[in-house]
Coordinates of C-alpha atoms and ligand atoms in Angstrom, one line a residue:
X14 CA -4.7 3.3 -16.1
X15 CA -1.3 1.7 -16.9
X16 CA 1.7 3.1 -18.7
X17 CA 3.0 1.8 -21.9
X18 CA 5.7 -0.7 -20.7
X19 CA 8.0 0.4 -23.6
X20 CA 8.7 3.8 -22.0
X21 CA 12.2 4.2 -20.7
X22 CA 14.3 6.7 -18.8
X23 CA 17.7 7.5 -20.4
X24 CA 20.5 8.0 -17.9
X25 CA 24.2 7.3 -17.4
X26 CA 25.7 4.8 -15.0
X27 CA 29.5 4.8 -14.5
X28 CA 29.8 6.9 -17.6
X29 CA 27.8 4.6 -19.9
X30 CA 24.3 5.3 -21.2
X31 CA 21.5 3.0 -20.1
X32 CA 17.7 3.0 -20.8
X33 CA 15.7 1.9 -17.8
X34 CA 12.0 0.9 -18.2
X35 CA 9.5 3.1 -16.4
X36 CA 7.2 1.1 -14.2
X37 CA 3.9 2.3 -12.7
X38 CA 3.7 2.0 -8.9
X39 CA 0.1 3.4 -8.6
X40 CA -2.2 5.9 -10.2
X41 CA 0.1 8.8 -9.4
X42 CA 3.7 7.4 -9.2
X43 CA 6.1 5.6 -11.4
X44 CA 9.8 4.6 -11.1
X45 CA 12.6 3.9 -13.5
X46 CA 13.6 0.3 -12.8
X47 CA 17.1 -1.0 -12.6
X48 CA 17.3 -4.8 -12.5
X49 CA 21.0 -5.4 -12.1
X50 CA 20.5 -9.1 -12.7
X51 CA 19.2 -8.4 -16.2
X52 CA 22.0 -6.0 -17.2
X53 CA 24.6 -8.6 -18.2
X54 CA 28.2 -9.4 -17.3
X55 CA 29.9 -6.3 -18.6
X56 CA 27.5 -4.0 -16.7
X57 CA 28.3 -5.9 -13.5
X58 CA 32.0 -5.7 -14.2
X59 CA 31.8 -1.9 -14.9
X60 CA 29.9 -1.0 -11.8
X61 CA 32.2 -3.2 -9.7
X62 CA 35.2 -1.5 -11.1
X63 CA 33.8 2.0 -10.6
X64 CA 32.6 1.4 -7.0
X65 CA 35.9 -0.3 -6.2
X66 CA 37.9 2.6 -7.7
X67 CA 35.9 5.1 -5.7
X68 CA 36.3 3.4 -2.3
X69 CA 39.7 1.8 -2.6
X70 CA 41.4 4.7 -0.8
X71 CA 39.2 4.0 2.3
X72 CA 40.8 0.6 2.4
X73 CA 37.6 -1.5 3.1
X74 CA 38.4 -4.9 4.5
X75 CA 35.0 -6.5 3.8
X76 CA 32.0 -5.7 1.6
X77 CA 28.4 -6.1 2.8
X78 CA 25.5 -6.3 0.4
X79 CA 21.7 -6.7 1.0
X80 CA 19.7 -9.4 -0.7
X81 CA 18.5 -9.7 -3.3
X82 CA 19.8 -7.3 -5.8
X83 CA 22.7 -6.1 -3.7
X84 CA 24.3 -9.5 -3.9
X85 CA 25.8 -9.2 -7.4
X86 CA 27.0 -5.7 -6.4
X87 CA 28.8 -7.0 -3.3
X88 CA 30.4 -9.8 -5.4
X89 CA 31.6 -7.5 -8.2
X90 CA 33.0 -4.9 -5.8
X91 CA 34.7 -7.6 -3.7
X92 CA 36.2 -9.1 -6.8
X93 CA 37.6 -5.8 -7.9
X94 CA 39.1 -5.0 -4.5
X95 CA 40.7 -8.5 -4.3
X96 CA 38.7 -9.4 -1.2
X97 CA 37.7 -13.1 -1.0
X98 CA 34.9 -13.0 1.5
X99 CA 31.8 -10.8 1.6
X100 CA 28.7 -10.7 3.8
X101 CA 25.1 -10.8 2.5
X102 CA 22.3 -9.5 4.6
X103 CA 19.3 -11.7 3.9
X104 CA 15.6 -11.2 3.8
X105 CA 14.2 -14.7 3.9
X106 CA 13.8 -16.1 7.4
X107 CA 15.6 -19.3 6.8
X108 CA 16.0 -22.0 9.5
X109 CA 19.6 -21.2 10.1
X110 CA 18.8 -17.5 10.6
X111 CA 16.5 -18.1 13.6
X112 CA 18.9 -16.2 15.9
X113 CA 20.1 -13.6 13.4
X114 CA 20.4 -9.9 14.2
X115 CA 17.3 -8.2 12.7
X116 CA 16.4 -4.8 11.5
X117 CA 13.1 -3.7 9.9
X118 CA 13.1 -2.3 6.4
X119 CA 10.4 -0.6 4.3
X120 CA 11.9 -0.2 0.8
X121 CA 10.5 1.8 -2.2
X122 CA 9.3 -1.4 -3.8
X123 CA 7.6 -3.0 -0.8
X124 CA 4.1 -2.5 0.5
X125 CA 4.8 -4.2 3.8
X126 CA 7.7 -4.0 6.1
X127 CA 10.5 -6.5 5.5
X128 CA 13.2 -7.8 7.8
X129 CA 16.9 -7.6 7.1
X130 CA 18.9 -10.4 8.7
X131 CA 22.5 -10.7 9.6
X132 CA 23.6 -14.3 10.3
X133 CA 25.4 -14.4 13.6
X134 CA 28.2 -16.5 12.0
X135 CA 29.1 -13.5 9.9
X136 CA 29.7 -11.3 12.9
X137 CA 33.3 -12.4 13.1
X138 CA 33.9 -11.1 9.6
X139 CA 32.7 -7.7 10.6
X140 CA 33.8 -7.1 14.1
X141 CA 36.5 -4.4 14.2
X142 CA 36.8 -4.4 10.4
X143 CA 36.5 -1.5 7.9
X144 CA 33.2 -2.2 6.1
X145 CA 31.9 -1.0 2.8
X146 CA 28.1 -1.5 2.4
X147 CA 26.7 -1.7 -1.1
X148 CA 23.3 -2.0 -2.8
X149 CA 21.9 -1.7 -6.3
X150 CA 19.6 1.3 -5.5
X151 CA 19.1 3.7 -2.6
X152 CA 15.7 5.3 -2.8
X153 CA 13.9 5.9 0.6
X154 CA 17.2 4.9 2.2
X155 CA 15.4 2.5 4.5
X156 CA 17.4 -0.6 3.3
X157 CA 20.7 1.1 3.4
X158 CA 20.0 2.6 6.9
X159 CA 19.0 -0.9 8.2
X160 CA 22.2 -2.4 6.7
X161 CA 24.3 0.2 8.4
X162 CA 22.6 -0.5 11.7
X163 CA 23.2 -4.2 11.4
X164 CA 26.9 -3.7 10.5
X165 CA 27.4 -1.5 13.5
X166 CA 25.5 -3.8 15.8
X167 CA 28.0 -6.5 14.7
X168 CA 30.9 -4.2 15.7
X169 CA 31.9 -3.2 12.2
X170 CA 33.2 0.3 11.2
X171 CA 31.3 1.6 8.2
X172 CA 33.8 3.4 6.0
X173 CA 31.6 3.9 3.0
X174 CA 28.2 3.1 1.4
X175 CA 28.1 2.5 -2.4
X176 CA 25.2 2.1 -4.8
X177 CA 24.7 1.9 -8.5
X178 CA 21.8 4.4 -8.4
X179 CA 20.4 6.9 -6.0
X180 CA 16.7 7.5 -6.7
X181 CA 14.9 10.7 -5.6
X182 CA 16.2 12.4 -2.5
X183 CA 14.3 10.9 0.5
X184 CA 17.4 8.9 1.4
X185 CA 19.2 12.0 2.4
X186 CA 17.0 12.5 5.4
X187 CA 16.7 8.8 6.2
X188 CA 20.4 8.4 6.3
X189 CA 21.1 11.6 8.2
X190 CA 24.8 11.9 8.9
X191 CA 25.4 8.7 7.1
X192 CA 24.4 10.3 3.8
X193 CA 27.9 11.7 3.7
X194 CA 29.2 8.1 3.4
X195 CA 27.1 7.4 0.3
X196 CA 28.4 7.4 -3.3
X197 CA 26.2 6.5 -6.2
X198 CA 27.4 5.8 -9.8
X199 CA 24.2 7.5 -11.2
X200 CA 21.0 9.1 -10.2
X201 CA 17.4 8.8 -11.3
X202 CA 14.4 11.0 -10.4
X203 CA 11.0 9.8 -9.3
X204 CA 8.1 10.1 -11.7
X205 CA 4.6 11.6 -11.3
X206 CA 1.9 10.4 -13.7
X207 CA 0.3 13.5 -15.2
X208 CA -2.4 13.1 -17.9
X209 CA -1.2 9.4 -18.3
X210 CA 2.4 10.4 -18.9
X211 CA 5.4 9.8 -16.6
X212 CA 6.9 13.2 -15.7
X213 CA 10.1 13.4 -13.8
X214 CA 9.6 15.3 -10.5
X215 CA 11.9 18.3 -10.9
X216 CA 12.6 18.3 -7.1
X217 CA 14.2 14.8 -7.5
X218 CA 16.1 15.2 -10.7
X219 CA 19.5 16.0 -9.1
X220 CA 21.0 13.9 -6.3
X221 CA 21.1 15.9 -3.1
X222 CA 24.7 17.0 -2.3
X223 CA 26.7 15.0 0.2
X224 CA 30.0 15.8 1.8
X225 CA 32.4 12.9 1.6
X226 CA 34.0 11.9 4.9
X227 CA 37.3 10.0 4.8
X228 CA 37.9 7.5 7.6
X229 CA 41.6 7.0 8.5
X230 CA 42.7 3.7 9.9
X231 CA 43.1 5.3 13.4
X232 CA 39.3 6.1 13.3
X233 CA 38.2 2.5 13.2
X234 CA 36.0 1.8 16.1
X235 CA 37.2 -0.7 18.6
X236 CA 35.6 -4.1 18.3
X237 CA 32.5 -4.4 20.5
X238 CA 30.2 -7.2 21.5
X239 CA 27.3 -7.6 19.1
X240 CA 23.9 -6.6 20.6
X241 CA 21.0 -9.1 20.9
X242 CA 18.5 -9.4 18.1
Ligands
PRP323 O1 16.1 2.8 -0.4 P1 15.0 1.8 -0.4 O2 13.6 2.5 -0.5 O3 15.1 0.9 0.9 O4 15.0 0.9 -1.7 C1 16.2 0.3 -2.1 C2 16.1 -1.2 -2.0 O5 14.9 -1.7 -2.7 C3 15.3 -2.8 -3.5 O6 15.2 -3.9 -2.7 P2 13.9 -4.7 -2.6 O7 13.3 -4.4 -1.2 O8 13.0 -4.5 -3.7 O9 14.3 -6.2 -2.5 P3 15.1 -7.1 -3.6 O10 16.5 -6.6 -3.7 O11 14.9 -8.4 -3.1 O12 14.4 -6.9 -5.0 C4 16.8 -2.5 -3.8 O13 17.5 -3.7 -4.1 C5 17.3 -1.9 -2.5 O14 17.8 -2.8 -1.6

Protein backbone atom coordinates (compact mmCIF):
# COMPACT_ATOMS: atom_id res chain seq x y z
CA UNK A 1 0.00 0.00 0.00
CA UNK A 2 1.35 3.48 -0.83
CA UNK A 3 0.35 6.82 0.60
CA UNK A 4 -1.14 9.61 -1.43
CA UNK A 5 1.92 11.67 -2.40
CA UNK A 6 -0.02 14.91 -1.92
CA UNK A 7 0.00 14.49 1.86
CA UNK A 8 2.11 17.01 3.70
CA UNK A 9 3.32 17.75 7.20
CA UNK A 10 2.98 21.40 8.18
CA UNK A 11 5.76 22.79 10.32
CA UNK A 12 7.93 25.86 10.91
CA UNK A 13 11.56 26.35 10.01
CA UNK A 14 13.35 29.45 11.25
CA UNK A 15 10.00 31.02 11.99
CA UNK A 16 8.46 30.45 8.55
CA UNK A 17 5.75 27.89 7.72
CA UNK A 18 6.65 25.02 5.39
CA UNK A 19 4.66 22.02 4.09
CA UNK A 20 6.81 18.92 3.68
CA UNK A 21 5.62 15.95 1.59
CA UNK A 22 5.10 12.74 3.56
CA UNK A 23 6.95 9.85 1.92
CA UNK A 24 6.41 6.19 2.71
CA UNK A 25 9.51 4.26 3.80
CA UNK A 26 7.86 0.82 4.14
CA UNK A 27 4.51 -0.71 5.18
CA UNK A 28 4.76 0.75 8.68
CA UNK A 29 6.82 3.95 8.49
CA UNK A 30 6.79 7.27 6.69
CA UNK A 31 8.84 10.47 6.89
CA UNK A 32 8.27 14.13 6.17
CA UNK A 33 10.81 14.95 3.48
CA UNK A 34 12.88 18.13 3.39
CA UNK A 35 14.75 18.49 0.10
CA UNK A 36 16.72 21.65 0.74
CA UNK A 37 17.75 21.83 -2.92
CA UNK A 38 14.08 22.18 -3.89
CA UNK A 39 13.28 24.94 -1.40
CA UNK A 40 14.60 27.93 -3.32
CA UNK A 41 17.03 30.77 -2.79
CA UNK A 42 15.15 32.62 -0.05
CA UNK A 43 14.81 29.47 2.03
CA UNK A 44 18.57 28.85 1.81
CA UNK A 45 19.24 32.45 2.71
CA UNK A 46 16.88 32.26 5.70
CA UNK A 47 18.31 29.06 7.17
CA UNK A 48 21.87 30.30 6.61
CA UNK A 49 21.06 33.51 8.44
CA UNK A 50 19.33 31.72 11.33
CA UNK A 51 22.08 29.15 11.88
CA UNK A 52 24.79 31.80 11.57
CA UNK A 53 23.00 34.01 14.10
CA UNK A 54 22.68 31.11 16.54
CA UNK A 55 26.33 30.06 16.36
CA UNK A 56 28.11 33.39 15.77
CA UNK A 57 28.91 33.82 19.47
CA UNK A 58 30.88 30.56 19.41
CA UNK A 59 33.16 32.14 16.80
CA UNK A 60 33.45 29.22 14.38
CA UNK A 61 36.42 29.55 12.05
CA UNK A 62 35.32 26.99 9.48
CA UNK A 63 32.09 25.22 8.54
CA UNK A 64 31.89 21.53 7.68
CA UNK A 65 28.94 20.04 5.79
CA UNK A 66 28.17 16.50 4.64
CA UNK A 67 27.33 15.63 1.05
CA UNK A 68 24.95 15.82 -0.50
CA UNK A 69 22.25 17.93 1.09
CA UNK A 70 24.51 19.42 3.74
CA UNK A 71 26.46 21.22 0.99
CA UNK A 72 24.06 24.15 0.47
CA UNK A 73 23.71 24.48 4.24
CA UNK A 74 27.49 24.77 4.66
CA UNK A 75 27.69 27.35 1.89
CA UNK A 76 24.84 29.50 3.22
CA UNK A 77 26.13 29.45 6.81
CA UNK A 78 29.69 30.24 5.66
CA UNK A 79 28.40 33.11 3.55
CA UNK A 80 26.46 34.57 6.47
CA UNK A 81 29.44 34.25 8.83
CA UNK A 82 31.75 35.84 6.27
CA UNK A 83 33.96 32.75 6.06
CA UNK A 84 35.41 32.11 2.62
CA UNK A 85 36.39 28.44 2.86
CA UNK A 86 34.29 25.49 3.92
CA UNK A 87 34.91 21.73 4.02
CA UNK A 88 32.58 19.15 2.49
CA UNK A 89 32.61 15.55 3.71
CA UNK A 90 31.96 13.42 0.65
CA UNK A 91 30.22 10.13 0.06
CA UNK A 92 31.36 9.18 -3.45
CA UNK A 93 34.68 7.31 -3.47
CA UNK A 94 36.37 9.51 -6.09
CA UNK A 95 39.87 8.82 -7.36
CA UNK A 96 41.38 11.72 -5.43
CA UNK A 97 39.83 10.43 -2.17
CA UNK A 98 41.66 7.08 -2.20
CA UNK A 99 43.57 7.97 0.99
CA UNK A 100 40.76 9.97 2.64
CA UNK A 101 39.86 9.66 6.33
CA UNK A 102 36.76 7.43 6.43
CA UNK A 103 33.85 6.88 8.83
CA UNK A 104 30.87 4.58 8.30
CA UNK A 105 27.33 6.02 8.21
CA UNK A 106 23.90 4.41 8.16
CA UNK A 107 21.45 7.29 7.70
CA UNK A 108 17.67 7.31 7.95
CA UNK A 109 17.28 7.22 4.16
CA UNK A 110 19.79 4.46 3.45
CA UNK A 111 19.28 0.72 3.41
CA UNK A 112 23.02 -0.04 3.32
CA UNK A 113 25.97 1.53 5.14
CA UNK A 114 27.63 4.48 3.41
CA UNK A 115 31.07 5.97 3.90
CA UNK A 116 31.75 9.58 4.82
CA UNK A 117 35.10 10.76 3.49
CA UNK A 118 37.36 13.63 4.50
CA UNK A 119 39.87 14.63 1.86
CA UNK A 120 43.30 14.71 3.53
CA UNK A 121 43.99 18.01 1.76
CA UNK A 122 41.23 19.56 3.90
CA UNK A 123 42.89 18.58 7.17
CA UNK A 124 44.93 21.78 7.24
CA UNK A 125 41.69 23.78 7.20
CA UNK A 126 40.46 21.95 10.33
CA UNK A 127 43.52 21.32 12.45
CA UNK A 128 43.37 23.44 15.61
CA UNK A 129 40.38 25.40 14.30
CA UNK A 130 36.97 26.06 15.84
CA UNK A 131 34.62 24.01 13.66
CA UNK A 132 30.85 24.22 13.15
CA UNK A 133 29.39 21.10 11.54
CA UNK A 134 26.10 21.49 9.65
CA UNK A 135 23.65 19.25 7.83
CA UNK A 136 20.13 19.55 6.47
CA UNK A 137 18.55 16.89 8.72
CA UNK A 138 19.64 14.95 11.81
CA UNK A 139 17.48 11.84 12.26
CA UNK A 140 19.27 8.72 13.53
CA UNK A 141 22.27 10.95 14.20
CA UNK A 142 24.55 8.53 12.36
CA UNK A 143 25.65 11.09 9.74
CA UNK A 144 26.29 13.86 12.24
CA UNK A 145 28.15 11.51 14.59
CA UNK A 146 30.39 10.35 11.73
CA UNK A 147 31.03 13.96 10.68
CA UNK A 148 32.04 14.89 14.23
CA UNK A 149 34.39 11.90 14.40
CA UNK A 150 36.06 12.92 11.14
CA UNK A 151 36.52 16.53 12.23
CA UNK A 152 38.09 15.42 15.50
CA UNK A 153 40.35 12.90 13.77
CA UNK A 154 41.56 15.81 11.65
CA UNK A 155 42.39 17.77 14.81
CA UNK A 156 39.46 20.19 14.67
CA UNK A 157 37.64 21.47 17.75
CA UNK A 158 33.89 21.07 17.28
CA UNK A 159 32.20 24.14 18.80
CA UNK A 160 28.72 23.43 17.47
CA UNK A 161 26.50 21.31 15.25
CA UNK A 162 23.66 22.89 13.30
CA UNK A 163 20.82 21.45 11.28
CA UNK A 164 17.72 22.72 9.55
CA UNK A 165 15.61 19.94 11.07
CA UNK A 166 15.89 17.37 13.77
CA UNK A 167 13.69 14.36 13.06
CA UNK A 168 12.48 12.03 15.78
CA UNK A 169 14.68 11.58 18.81
CA UNK A 170 17.04 8.67 18.08
CA UNK A 171 19.85 11.15 17.42
CA UNK A 172 19.93 12.09 21.11
CA UNK A 173 21.33 8.70 22.09
CA UNK A 174 23.48 8.37 18.96
CA UNK A 175 25.24 11.66 19.64
CA UNK A 176 25.55 11.15 23.39
CA UNK A 177 27.32 14.11 24.98
CA UNK A 178 27.57 15.77 21.56
CA UNK A 179 23.79 16.16 21.49
CA UNK A 180 24.33 19.23 23.66
CA UNK A 181 26.19 20.84 20.73
CA UNK A 182 23.25 20.43 18.34
CA UNK A 183 20.84 23.18 17.38
CA UNK A 184 18.00 22.62 14.92
CA UNK A 185 15.90 25.36 13.33
CA UNK A 186 12.86 23.08 13.38
CA UNK A 187 11.75 19.61 14.37
CA UNK A 188 9.65 16.95 12.67
CA UNK A 189 8.22 13.72 14.09
CA UNK A 190 8.43 10.27 12.58
CA UNK A 191 5.24 8.76 11.19
CA UNK A 192 3.62 5.37 11.67
CA UNK A 193 1.22 4.16 9.00
CA UNK A 194 -2.00 3.19 10.72
CA UNK A 195 -4.99 2.06 8.61
CA UNK A 196 -3.26 3.52 5.56
CA UNK A 197 -2.82 6.95 7.18
CA UNK A 198 0.41 8.57 8.33
CA UNK A 199 0.14 9.29 12.06
CA UNK A 200 2.83 11.25 13.88
CA UNK A 201 4.43 9.10 16.57
CA UNK A 202 3.65 11.09 19.73
CA UNK A 203 6.95 10.02 21.31
CA UNK A 204 8.82 11.86 18.52
CA UNK A 205 6.71 15.02 18.23
CA UNK A 206 8.91 17.19 20.43
CA UNK A 207 12.66 17.47 20.05
CA UNK A 208 14.42 15.97 23.05
CA UNK A 209 15.90 18.68 25.25
CA UNK A 210 19.59 19.49 24.94
CA UNK A 211 21.72 21.59 27.18
CA UNK A 212 23.80 24.04 25.20
CA UNK A 213 27.52 24.13 25.91
CA UNK A 214 29.49 27.25 25.14
CA UNK A 215 33.12 26.73 24.14
CA UNK A 216 35.45 29.58 24.96
CA UNK A 217 38.58 30.21 22.89
CA UNK A 218 40.75 28.83 25.68
CA UNK A 219 38.95 25.50 25.36
CA UNK A 220 40.05 24.87 21.79
CA UNK A 221 41.91 21.59 21.72
CA UNK A 222 45.54 21.79 20.71
CA UNK A 223 46.24 20.73 17.15
CA UNK A 224 47.00 17.05 16.88
CA UNK A 225 48.16 14.78 14.15
CA UNK A 226 45.31 13.27 12.10
CA UNK A 227 44.85 9.54 12.58
CA UNK A 228 45.13 7.05 9.75
CA UNK A 229 42.02 6.08 7.73
O1 LIG B 1 20.69 11.36 11.01
P1 LIG B 1 20.74 10.41 9.87
O2 LIG B 1 19.85 9.22 10.02
O3 LIG B 1 22.16 10.01 9.54
O4 LIG B 1 20.11 11.11 8.60
C1 LIG B 1 20.45 12.40 8.17
C2 LIG B 1 21.21 12.34 6.89
O5 LIG B 1 20.41 11.71 5.88
C3 LIG B 1 20.41 12.51 4.72
O6 LIG B 1 21.51 12.20 3.93
P2 LIG B 1 21.50 10.97 2.94
O7 LIG B 1 22.25 9.83 3.57
O8 LIG B 1 20.10 10.67 2.49
O9 LIG B 1 22.37 11.50 1.76
P3 LIG B 1 22.16 12.74 0.78
O10 LIG B 1 22.44 13.99 1.56
O11 LIG B 1 23.18 12.47 -0.25
O12 LIG B 1 20.74 12.70 0.27
C4 LIG B 1 20.59 13.92 5.24
O13 LIG B 1 21.13 14.77 4.26
C5 LIG B 1 21.54 13.74 6.42
O14 LIG B 1 22.89 13.83 6.03
